[in-house]
């Protein structure tokens, strides 16, 4: 494992990390600022937001050096619930890239704070509470009846128990009794 390739990747990772972090933070703040300004000027349309968001997602994928390899079936464009494991920050960008649109996510209501609340509004995300009932199932059914797809991470990026590949899933994806499209994220180190 102590090959030249491994040592090169390790060294490059340490050198590039601060550059990637600064670029990521500035581009994230930039995309939020652009959307807030366009919203305040009432110039932001759904089409413009989608183009900006997809461009930002693709930029982040390149910035982090993620190579996406799709295996299996093509994602359906019919109304369905897309469920996936949630490993890290990159999942949102990869999900937008493979769907080639801005996904409608099920999001915890603790993220409903300005300026993130603007992004949740534009993505038509469904806010849910882990402590009280908020009509999430009905909201999912409404989005599906409008022809949309709803993306959720039933494991909610929880701790993965030892000797397991994914965290335990919650059963909320099955409650609306809608078609389900599973997606599995697997990240492989570039040094292997």
mmCIF file of N, CA and C in Angstrom, residues 27 100 138 181:
data_model
loop_
_atom_site.group_PDB
_atom_site.id
_atom_site.type_symbol
_atom_site.label_atom_id
_atom_site.label_comp_id
_atom_site.label_asym_id
_atom_site.label_seq_id
_atom_site.Cartn_x
_atom_site.Cartn_y
_atom_site.Cartn_z
ATOM 1 N N UNK A 27 -17.416 29.564 -3.432
ATOM 2 C CA UNK A 27 -18.415 29.285 -4.480
ATOM 3 C C UNK A 27 -19.785 29.023 -3.872
ATOM 4 N N UNK A 100 -29.675 14.900 -13.387
ATOM 5 C CA UNK A 100 -29.592 16.001 -14.345
ATOM 6 C C UNK A 100 -30.706 17.031 -14.134
ATOM 7 N N UNK A 138 -48.328 13.462 3.175
ATOM 8 C CA UNK A 138 -49.260 14.126 2.267
ATOM 9 C C UNK A 138 -48.516 15.050 1.305
ATOM 10 N N UNK A 181 -37.351 4.175 -6.487
ATOM 11 C CA UNK A 181 -36.133 4.003 -7.289
ATOM 12 C C UNK A 181 -34.950 4.024 -6.322
#
